[in-house]
Structures are given as structure tokens and as C-alpha cells.
Amino acid sequence: DAGVIQSPRHEVTEMGQEVTLRCKPISGHNSLFWYRQTMMRGLELLIYFNNNVPIDDSGMPEDRFSAKMPNASFSTLKIQPSEPRDSAVYFCASSSGGGDTGELFFGEGSRLTVL
Amino acid sequence: GENVEQHPSTLSVQEGDSAVIKCTYSDSASNYFPWYKQELGKRPQLIIDIRSNVGEKKDQRIAVTLNKTAKHFSLHITETQPEDSAVYFCAAGGYSTLTFGKGTMLLVSP
């Protein structure tokens, strides 16, 4: 398996623009996570899906952030409108743990810069 | 929710020395404690994990200890090598999600 695949790897955009980050989890994994990494706050869980259903979105900063998982092999994280403080590396991770926490397999991350 | 504190934030050692990173957690329901290594510009990758029914686990030069009563766990790296230089994250989890510590930057000097 190619692992968790994220796109784009780098995104530079201007404040107010819409940003869409994409993730393809490892085939067979039924849990998907979106994390945001910054120097100040470390790795923060934004949202967690199990079997394509959002289970915990308490980490989503505000209404500007939304995430979807239309099927088992694809998820998106959207920011609209983007702000400079959204600049971070966004990681998608998947696991086969389901309801039992297990190893997370991270993608390479999407580095977002909002000017 | 869970809160994980990690210390130190940076750690410099000489090659061959040991390194110890410590974490505390707040939620007594957490039962899974992994450690991830992140090299510069790369993704975090699991290096070792421990579950709450085990007090210690070892894998070659790395070991993790867990004290559930005190709610703390530690990563021990012996005979450090320059390629061990990276950021290390501890995490604590329960039923489905993981909460990460803020990371320790380990620098191993030749």
C-alpha cells in the first residue's frame, strides 16, 4: 500500500480564499483523523471519522472549517474563508483500530501558508 | 478531555549517552500510550507503544515505562546516535482518539 496520501503538499493562498485539502486513507482502515501542527500548539486533533461518520469534531476551530468523508477512500478538509492564523501543517492519519485506539499512520502533510 | 504534558521541550545529548523524555496525562480512562518520532519535514511515525496492562516495554535501544497510578510514562533511548535526532511526541488515548504532547526536540551531537 502507498500509505496515506495527501494533496496538495504545499499551498500558498491569500486571506479570504477557500482552501481544500484532500486525503486518501490506507485501504481497509476505518478510522480517519485530521490533525493540525503548529510550533505553538503542537499536534491538535481537528476531527475524527469512523466508518465515514464524523464522531468527534470538537477540535474544529470555528465555522470556517469543515470536513467531509463521502466514502471510505476519500476525505476533505475545507477552510473558507482562510486567515493567516490558519497557516500550519495539516496531517491526515488513518488507523484500523476502529473503536480501539491503535497505531496512526500519517500522511506527508499539507503545508498551508495564508498571506 | 485528556491533557498531556511533555518534558523537556528540548534535549541535547552526546552520542552514546542516554536520553529520557517524560509525559504526564490527566484522564485515568486512557489506556494506550504511543510514542512518535518526527524527523524534520517528515510525517510522525510510531516507534513504540504501551498499553495500560503493561508496566514496561523494550525494543532494542528504546524502552517505555508506564506508571498508571501516577499517570506518567517515559521514553528511554540508550546509546543515542545522530540519527536519533528528531522531535519525539508522546500521546495518550482511550477509546478512539489520541491527544499528543507538544513534543521534545532531541539533538544528538557526534
PDB file of C-alpha atoms in Angstrom:
ATOM      1  CA  ASP A   1       0.000   0.000   0.000  1.00  0.00           C
ATOM      2  CA  ALA A   2       1.189   3.530  -0.748  1.00  0.00           C
ATOM      3  CA  GLY A   3       0.247   4.756   2.688  1.00  0.00           C
ATOM      4  CA  VAL A   4      -1.931   7.749   3.464  1.00  0.00           C
ATOM      5  CA  ILE A   5      -1.886  10.163   0.541  1.00  0.00           C
ATOM      6  CA  GLN A   6      -2.455  13.867   0.990  1.00  0.00           C
ATOM      7  CA  SER A   7      -2.702  16.692  -1.505  1.00  0.00           C
ATOM      8  CA  PRO A   8      -1.585  19.319  -2.076  1.00  0.00           C
ATOM      9  CA  ARG A   9       1.785  19.066  -0.295  1.00  0.00           C
ATOM     10  CA  HIS A  10       2.124  22.830  -0.272  1.00  0.00           C
ATOM     11  CA  GLU A  11      -0.488  25.517  -0.637  1.00  0.00           C
ATOM     12  CA  VAL A  12       0.051  29.268  -0.599  1.00  0.00           C
ATOM     13  CA  THR A  13      -3.047  31.384  -0.741  1.00  0.00           C
ATOM     14  CA  GLU A  14      -4.296  34.809   0.164  1.00  0.00           C
ATOM     15  CA  MET A  15      -6.509  35.671   3.078  1.00  0.00           C
ATOM     16  CA  GLY A  16     -10.166  35.164   2.268  1.00  0.00           C
ATOM     17  CA  GLN A  17      -9.626  32.423  -0.282  1.00  0.00           C
ATOM     18  CA  GLU A  18     -11.091  28.943   0.033  1.00  0.00           C
ATOM     19  CA  VAL A  19      -8.685  26.101   0.717  1.00  0.00           C
ATOM     20  CA  THR A  20      -9.427  22.412   0.218  1.00  0.00           C
ATOM     21  CA  LEU A  21      -7.090  19.721   1.494  1.00  0.00           C
ATOM     22  CA  ARG A  22      -7.509  16.129   0.396  1.00  0.00           C
ATOM     23  CA  CYS A  23      -6.738  12.756   1.923  1.00  0.00           C
ATOM     24  CA  LYS A  24      -6.826   9.151   0.815  1.00  0.00           C
ATOM     25  CA  PRO A  25      -6.505   6.769   3.784  1.00  0.00           C
ATOM     26  CA  ILE A  26      -4.898   3.359   3.711  1.00  0.00           C
ATOM     27  CA  SER A  27      -7.243   0.828   2.147  1.00  0.00           C
ATOM     28  CA  GLY A  28      -9.093  -1.142   4.802  1.00  0.00           C
ATOM     29  CA  HIS A  29      -8.616   1.424   7.549  1.00  0.00           C
ATOM     30  CA  ASN A  30     -11.931   2.514   9.023  1.00  0.00           C
ATOM     31  CA  SER A  31     -10.802   5.476  11.114  1.00  0.00           C
ATOM     32  CA  LEU A  32      -9.572   8.793   9.723  1.00  0.00           C
ATOM     33  CA  PHE A  33      -8.204  11.765  11.594  1.00  0.00           C
ATOM     34  CA  TRP A  34      -7.316  15.336  10.655  1.00  0.00           C
ATOM     35  CA  TYR A  35      -4.592  16.977  12.770  1.00  0.00           C
ATOM     36  CA  ARG A  36      -3.118  20.467  12.593  1.00  0.00           C
ATOM     37  CA  GLN A  37       0.514  21.063  13.598  1.00  0.00           C
ATOM     38  CA  THR A  38       1.989  24.410  14.622  1.00  0.00           C
ATOM     39  CA  MET A  39       5.039  25.303  16.670  1.00  0.00           C
ATOM     40  CA  MET A  40       2.934  26.930  19.346  1.00  0.00           C
ATOM     41  CA  ARG A  41       0.179  24.346  19.732  1.00  0.00           C
ATOM     42  CA  GLY A  42       1.800  21.108  18.572  1.00  0.00           C
ATOM     43  CA  LEU A  43      -0.417  18.418  17.063  1.00  0.00           C
ATOM     44  CA  GLU A  44      -4.089  19.218  17.547  1.00  0.00           C
ATOM     45  CA  LEU A  45      -6.902  16.847  16.621  1.00  0.00           C
ATOM     46  CA  LEU A  46      -9.432  18.657  14.450  1.00  0.00           C
ATOM     47  CA  ILE A  47     -11.901  15.905  13.596  1.00  0.00           C
ATOM     48  CA  TYR A  48     -12.195  12.125  13.668  1.00  0.00           C
ATOM     49  CA  PHE A  49     -14.259   9.861  11.384  1.00  0.00           C
ATOM     50  CA  ASN A  50     -15.152   6.232  11.997  1.00  0.00           C
ATOM     51  CA  ASN A  51     -16.657   4.289   9.089  1.00  0.00           C
ATOM     52  CA  ASN A  52     -17.062   7.601   7.222  1.00  0.00           C
ATOM     53  CA  VAL A  53     -19.144   9.138  10.018  1.00  0.00           C
ATOM     54  CA  PRO A  54     -17.822  12.178  11.932  1.00  0.00           C
ATOM     55  CA  ILE A  55     -17.511  11.088  15.553  1.00  0.00           C
ATOM     56  CA  ASP A  56     -15.737  13.996  17.222  1.00  0.00           C
ATOM     57  CA  ASP A  57     -15.376  17.455  15.678  1.00  0.00           C
ATOM     58  CA  SER A  58     -14.819  19.334  18.906  1.00  0.00           C
ATOM     59  CA  GLY A  59     -11.351  20.323  17.737  1.00  0.00           C
ATOM     60  CA  MET A  60     -12.551  22.189  14.669  1.00  0.00           C
ATOM     61  CA  PRO A  61     -11.591  25.791  15.448  1.00  0.00           C
ATOM     62  CA  GLU A  62     -14.660  27.536  14.106  1.00  0.00           C
ATOM     63  CA  ASP A  63     -17.312  27.508  11.419  1.00  0.00           C
ATOM     64  CA  ARG A  64     -14.774  28.390   8.763  1.00  0.00           C
ATOM     65  CA  PHE A  65     -13.520  24.798   8.969  1.00  0.00           C
ATOM     66  CA  SER A  66     -15.485  21.860   7.607  1.00  0.00           C
ATOM     67  CA  ALA A  67     -14.614  18.251   6.834  1.00  0.00           C
ATOM     68  CA  LYS A  68     -16.293  15.534   4.851  1.00  0.00           C
ATOM     69  CA  MET A  69     -15.752  11.863   4.168  1.00  0.00           C
ATOM     70  CA  PRO A  70     -18.079  10.874   1.319  1.00  0.00           C
ATOM     71  CA  ASN A  71     -16.649   7.352   1.090  1.00  0.00           C
ATOM     72  CA  ALA A  72     -14.083   5.080   2.704  1.00  0.00           C
ATOM     73  CA  SER A  73     -11.270   6.197   0.422  1.00  0.00           C
ATOM     74  CA  PHE A  74     -11.530   9.984   0.432  1.00  0.00           C
ATOM     75  CA  SER A  75     -11.803  12.890   2.834  1.00  0.00           C
ATOM     76  CA  THR A  76     -11.558  16.661   2.515  1.00  0.00           C
ATOM     77  CA  LEU A  77     -10.836  19.468   4.948  1.00  0.00           C
ATOM     78  CA  LYS A  78     -12.068  22.847   3.785  1.00  0.00           C
ATOM     79  CA  ILE A  79     -11.283  26.293   5.140  1.00  0.00           C
ATOM     80  CA  GLN A  80     -13.482  29.129   3.929  1.00  0.00           C
ATOM     81  CA  PRO A  81     -12.535  31.930   4.216  1.00  0.00           C
ATOM     82  CA  SER A  82      -8.898  31.319   5.115  1.00  0.00           C
ATOM     83  CA  GLU A  83      -6.989  33.572   7.524  1.00  0.00           C
ATOM     84  CA  PRO A  84      -3.235  33.998   8.206  1.00  0.00           C
ATOM     85  CA  ARG A  85      -3.609  32.235  11.577  1.00  0.00           C
ATOM     86  CA  ASP A  86      -4.670  29.092   9.703  1.00  0.00           C
ATOM     87  CA  SER A  87      -1.109  28.713   8.425  1.00  0.00           C
ATOM     88  CA  ALA A  88       0.089  25.302   9.623  1.00  0.00           C
ATOM     89  CA  VAL A  89       0.844  21.780   8.500  1.00  0.00           C
ATOM     90  CA  TYR A  90      -2.321  19.723   8.243  1.00  0.00           C
ATOM     91  CA  PHE A  91      -1.906  15.981   8.666  1.00  0.00           C
ATOM     92  CA  CYS A  92      -4.377  13.289   7.779  1.00  0.00           C
ATOM     93  CA  ALA A  93      -3.974   9.932   9.524  1.00  0.00           C
ATOM     94  CA  SER A  94      -5.783   6.632   9.355  1.00  0.00           C
ATOM     95  CA  SER A  95      -5.949   3.551  11.519  1.00  0.00           C
ATOM     96  CA  SER A  96      -7.595   0.170  11.564  1.00  0.00           C
ATOM     97  CA  GLY A  97      -8.317   0.424  15.268  1.00  0.00           C
ATOM     98  CA  GLY A  98     -11.920   1.359  14.950  1.00  0.00           C
ATOM     99  CA  GLY A  99     -13.186   1.720  18.466  1.00  0.00           C
ATOM    100  CA  ASP A 100      -9.907   0.520  19.983  1.00  0.00           C
ATOM    101  CA  THR A 101      -7.127   3.098  19.724  1.00  0.00           C
ATOM    102  CA  GLY A 102      -4.281   1.771  17.640  1.00  0.00           C
ATOM    103  CA  GLU A 103      -1.372   2.955  15.542  1.00  0.00           C
ATOM    104  CA  LEU A 104      -1.997   6.056  13.474  1.00  0.00           C
ATOM    105  CA  PHE A 105      -0.472   6.147  10.012  1.00  0.00           C
ATOM    106  CA  PHE A 106       0.147   9.737   8.990  1.00  0.00           C
ATOM    107  CA  GLY A 107       0.276  11.213   5.528  1.00  0.00           C
ATOM    108  CA  GLU A 108       3.111  13.514   4.477  1.00  0.00           C
ATOM    109  CA  GLY A 109       1.075  16.551   5.430  1.00  0.00           C
ATOM    110  CA  SER A 110      -0.170  19.642   3.600  1.00  0.00           C
ATOM    111  CA  ARG A 111       1.756  22.804   4.439  1.00  0.00           C
ATOM    112  CA  LEU A 112      -0.633  25.745   4.224  1.00  0.00           C
ATOM    113  CA  THR A 113       0.511  29.360   4.115  1.00  0.00           C
ATOM    114  CA  VAL A 114      -2.134  32.058   4.175  1.00  0.00           C
ATOM    115  CA  LEU A 115      -0.796  35.505   3.271  1.00  0.00           C
TER     116      LEU A 115
ATOM    117  CA  GLY B   1     -10.869  15.878  27.842  1.00  0.00           C
ATOM    118  CA  GLU B   2      -7.377  14.453  28.008  1.00  0.00           C
ATOM    119  CA  ASN B   3      -4.394  16.732  28.668  1.00  0.00           C
ATOM    120  CA  VAL B   4      -0.833  15.546  28.012  1.00  0.00           C
ATOM    121  CA  GLU B   5       2.213  17.400  29.321  1.00  0.00           C
ATOM    122  CA  GLN B   6       5.654  16.564  27.915  1.00  0.00           C
ATOM    123  CA  HIS B   7       9.114  17.492  29.220  1.00  0.00           C
ATOM    124  CA  PRO B   8      11.663  18.638  28.332  1.00  0.00           C
ATOM    125  CA  SER B   9      10.864  20.644  25.230  1.00  0.00           C
ATOM    126  CA  THR B  10      14.460  20.349  24.028  1.00  0.00           C
ATOM    127  CA  LEU B  11      17.161  17.858  24.943  1.00  0.00           C
ATOM    128  CA  SER B  12      20.785  17.846  23.820  1.00  0.00           C
ATOM    129  CA  VAL B  13      22.992  14.803  24.442  1.00  0.00           C
ATOM    130  CA  GLN B  14      26.309  13.468  23.250  1.00  0.00           C
ATOM    131  CA  GLU B  15      26.388  10.412  21.041  1.00  0.00           C
ATOM    132  CA  GLY B  16      26.338   7.300  23.196  1.00  0.00           C
ATOM    133  CA  ASP B  17      24.548   8.945  26.118  1.00  0.00           C
ATOM    134  CA  SER B  18      21.031   8.041  27.210  1.00  0.00           C
ATOM    135  CA  ALA B  19      18.007  10.279  26.718  1.00  0.00           C
ATOM    136  CA  VAL B  20      14.823  10.320  28.775  1.00  0.00           C
ATOM    137  CA  ILE B  21      11.593  12.100  27.882  1.00  0.00           C
ATOM    138  CA  LYS B  22       8.710  12.249  30.331  1.00  0.00           C
ATOM    139  CA  CYS B  23       4.972  12.722  29.916  1.00  0.00           C
ATOM    140  CA  THR B  24       2.021  13.041  32.232  1.00  0.00           C
ATOM    141  CA  TYR B  25      -1.640  12.646  31.380  1.00  0.00           C
ATOM    142  CA  SER B  26      -4.857  13.615  33.102  1.00  0.00           C
ATOM    143  CA  ASP B  27      -7.573  11.144  32.072  1.00  0.00           C
ATOM    144  CA  SER B  28      -7.486   7.922  34.071  1.00  0.00           C
ATOM    145  CA  ALA B  29      -9.543   6.262  31.327  1.00  0.00           C
ATOM    146  CA  SER B  30      -6.632   6.476  28.870  1.00  0.00           C
ATOM    147  CA  ASN B  31      -5.194   3.045  28.211  1.00  0.00           C
ATOM    148  CA  TYR B  32      -2.932   3.446  25.187  1.00  0.00           C
ATOM    149  CA  PHE B  33       0.358   5.369  25.203  1.00  0.00           C
ATOM    150  CA  PRO B  34       2.324   5.568  21.944  1.00  0.00           C
ATOM    151  CA  TRP B  35       5.474   7.487  21.090  1.00  0.00           C
ATOM    152  CA  TYR B  36       6.013   9.023  17.673  1.00  0.00           C
ATOM    153  CA  LYS B  37       9.213  10.270  16.051  1.00  0.00           C
ATOM    154  CA  GLN B  38       9.115  13.110  13.541  1.00  0.00           C
ATOM    155  CA  GLU B  39      12.180  13.980  11.531  1.00  0.00           C
ATOM    156  CA  LEU B  40      12.462  17.458  10.061  1.00  0.00           C
ATOM    157  CA  GLY B  41       9.892  17.966   7.327  1.00  0.00           C
ATOM    158  CA  LYS B  42       8.579  14.429   7.622  1.00  0.00           C
ATOM    159  CA  ARG B  43       5.482  12.746   8.985  1.00  0.00           C
ATOM    160  CA  PRO B  44       5.243  11.454  12.588  1.00  0.00           C
ATOM    161  CA  GLN B  45       5.911   7.710  12.778  1.00  0.00           C
ATOM    162  CA  LEU B  46       5.238   5.298  15.598  1.00  0.00           C
ATOM    163  CA  ILE B  47       8.359   3.991  17.322  1.00  0.00           C
ATOM    164  CA  ILE B  48       6.936   2.198  20.335  1.00  0.00           C
ATOM    165  CA  ASP B  49       3.690   1.955  22.280  1.00  0.00           C
ATOM    166  CA  ILE B  50       2.454   0.541  25.543  1.00  0.00           C
ATOM    167  CA  ARG B  51      -0.940  -0.370  26.886  1.00  0.00           C
ATOM    168  CA  SER B  52      -2.121   0.078  30.441  1.00  0.00           C
ATOM    169  CA  ASN B  53      -1.875  -3.588  31.356  1.00  0.00           C
ATOM    170  CA  VAL B  54       1.903  -3.448  30.887  1.00  0.00           C
ATOM    171  CA  GLY B  55       4.410  -1.508  33.003  1.00  0.00           C
ATOM    172  CA  GLU B  56       7.385  -1.579  30.669  1.00  0.00           C
ATOM    173  CA  LYS B  57       8.197  -2.426  27.076  1.00  0.00           C
ATOM    174  CA  LYS B  58      11.532  -2.556  25.303  1.00  0.00           C
ATOM    175  CA  ASP B  59      12.571  -2.647  21.668  1.00  0.00           C
ATOM    176  CA  GLN B  60      16.334  -2.677  21.112  1.00  0.00           C
ATOM    177  CA  ARG B  61      17.634   0.734  22.232  1.00  0.00           C
ATOM    178  CA  ILE B  62      14.264   2.222  23.144  1.00  0.00           C
ATOM    179  CA  ALA B  63      12.037   1.459  26.096  1.00  0.00           C
ATOM    180  CA  VAL B  64       8.885   2.909  27.551  1.00  0.00           C
ATOM    181  CA  THR B  65       7.708   2.750  31.154  1.00  0.00           C
ATOM    182  CA  LEU B  66       4.218   3.461  32.460  1.00  0.00           C
ATOM    183  CA  ASN B  67       3.027   4.334  35.952  1.00  0.00           C
ATOM    184  CA  LYS B  68      -0.773   4.353  35.853  1.00  0.00           C
ATOM    185  CA  THR B  69      -1.120   5.334  39.498  1.00  0.00           C
ATOM    186  CA  ALA B  70       0.908   8.486  38.980  1.00  0.00           C
ATOM    187  CA  LYS B  71      -0.377   8.961  35.416  1.00  0.00           C
ATOM    188  CA  HIS B  72       3.031   9.299  33.848  1.00  0.00           C
ATOM    189  CA  PHE B  73       5.046   7.475  31.231  1.00  0.00           C
ATOM    190  CA  SER B  74       8.553   7.874  29.889  1.00  0.00           C
ATOM    191  CA  LEU B  75      10.634   7.133  26.806  1.00  0.00           C
ATOM    192  CA  HIS B  76      14.198   5.944  27.289  1.00  0.00           C
ATOM    193  CA  ILE B  77      16.716   5.865  24.456  1.00  0.00           C
ATOM    194  CA  THR B  78      20.085   4.270  25.202  1.00  0.00           C
ATOM    195  CA  GLU B  79      23.327   4.566  23.230  1.00  0.00           C
ATOM    196  CA  THR B  80      21.973   7.521  21.277  1.00  0.00           C
ATOM    197  CA  GLN B  81      23.115   8.051  17.704  1.00  0.00           C
ATOM    198  CA  PRO B  82      22.983  11.162  15.487  1.00  0.00           C
ATOM    199  CA  GLU B  83      20.132   9.614  13.505  1.00  0.00           C
ATOM    200  CA  ASP B  84      18.047   9.671  16.694  1.00  0.00           C
ATOM    201  CA  SER B  85      17.918  13.472  16.323  1.00  0.00           C
ATOM    202  CA  ALA B  86      14.246  14.362  15.765  1.00  0.00           C
ATOM    203  CA  VAL B  87      11.142  15.586  17.558  1.00  0.00           C
ATOM    204  CA  TYR B  88       9.515  12.970  19.766  1.00  0.00           C
ATOM    205  CA  PHE B  89       5.828  13.109  20.695  1.00  0.00           C
ATOM    206  CA  CYS B  90       4.101  11.196  23.420  1.00  0.00           C
ATOM    207  CA  ALA B  91       0.370  10.609  23.259  1.00  0.00           C
ATOM    208  CA  ALA B  92      -2.405   9.215  25.414  1.00  0.00           C
ATOM    209  CA  GLY B  93      -5.615   7.657  24.198  1.00  0.00           C
ATOM    210  CA  GLY B  94      -8.704   5.907  25.299  1.00  0.00           C
ATOM    211  CA  TYR B  95     -11.498   4.525  23.200  1.00  0.00           C
ATOM    212  CA  SER B  96     -10.798   6.152  19.884  1.00  0.00           C
ATOM    213  CA  THR B  97      -8.618   9.271  19.757  1.00  0.00           C
ATOM    214  CA  LEU B  98      -5.127  10.314  20.755  1.00  0.00           C
ATOM    215  CA  THR B  99      -4.034  13.515  22.490  1.00  0.00           C
ATOM    216  CA  PHE B 100      -0.426  14.448  21.812  1.00  0.00           C
ATOM    217  CA  GLY B 101       2.130  16.198  23.953  1.00  0.00           C
ATOM    218  CA  LYS B 102       3.836  19.253  22.476  1.00  0.00           C
ATOM    219  CA  GLY B 103       6.968  17.364  21.569  1.00  0.00           C
ATOM    220  CA  THR B 104      10.622  17.137  22.589  1.00  0.00           C
ATOM    221  CA  MET B 105      13.349  18.128  20.156  1.00  0.00           C
ATOM    222  CA  LEU B 106      16.225  15.702  20.702  1.00  0.00           C
ATOM    223  CA  LEU B 107      19.640  16.671  19.351  1.00  0.00           C
ATOM    224  CA  VAL B 108      22.378  14.065  19.426  1.00  0.00           C
ATOM    225  CA  SER B 109      25.832  15.511  18.836  1.00  0.00           C
ATOM    226  CA  PRO B 110      28.612  13.317  17.394  1.00  0.00           C
TER     227      PRO B 110
END
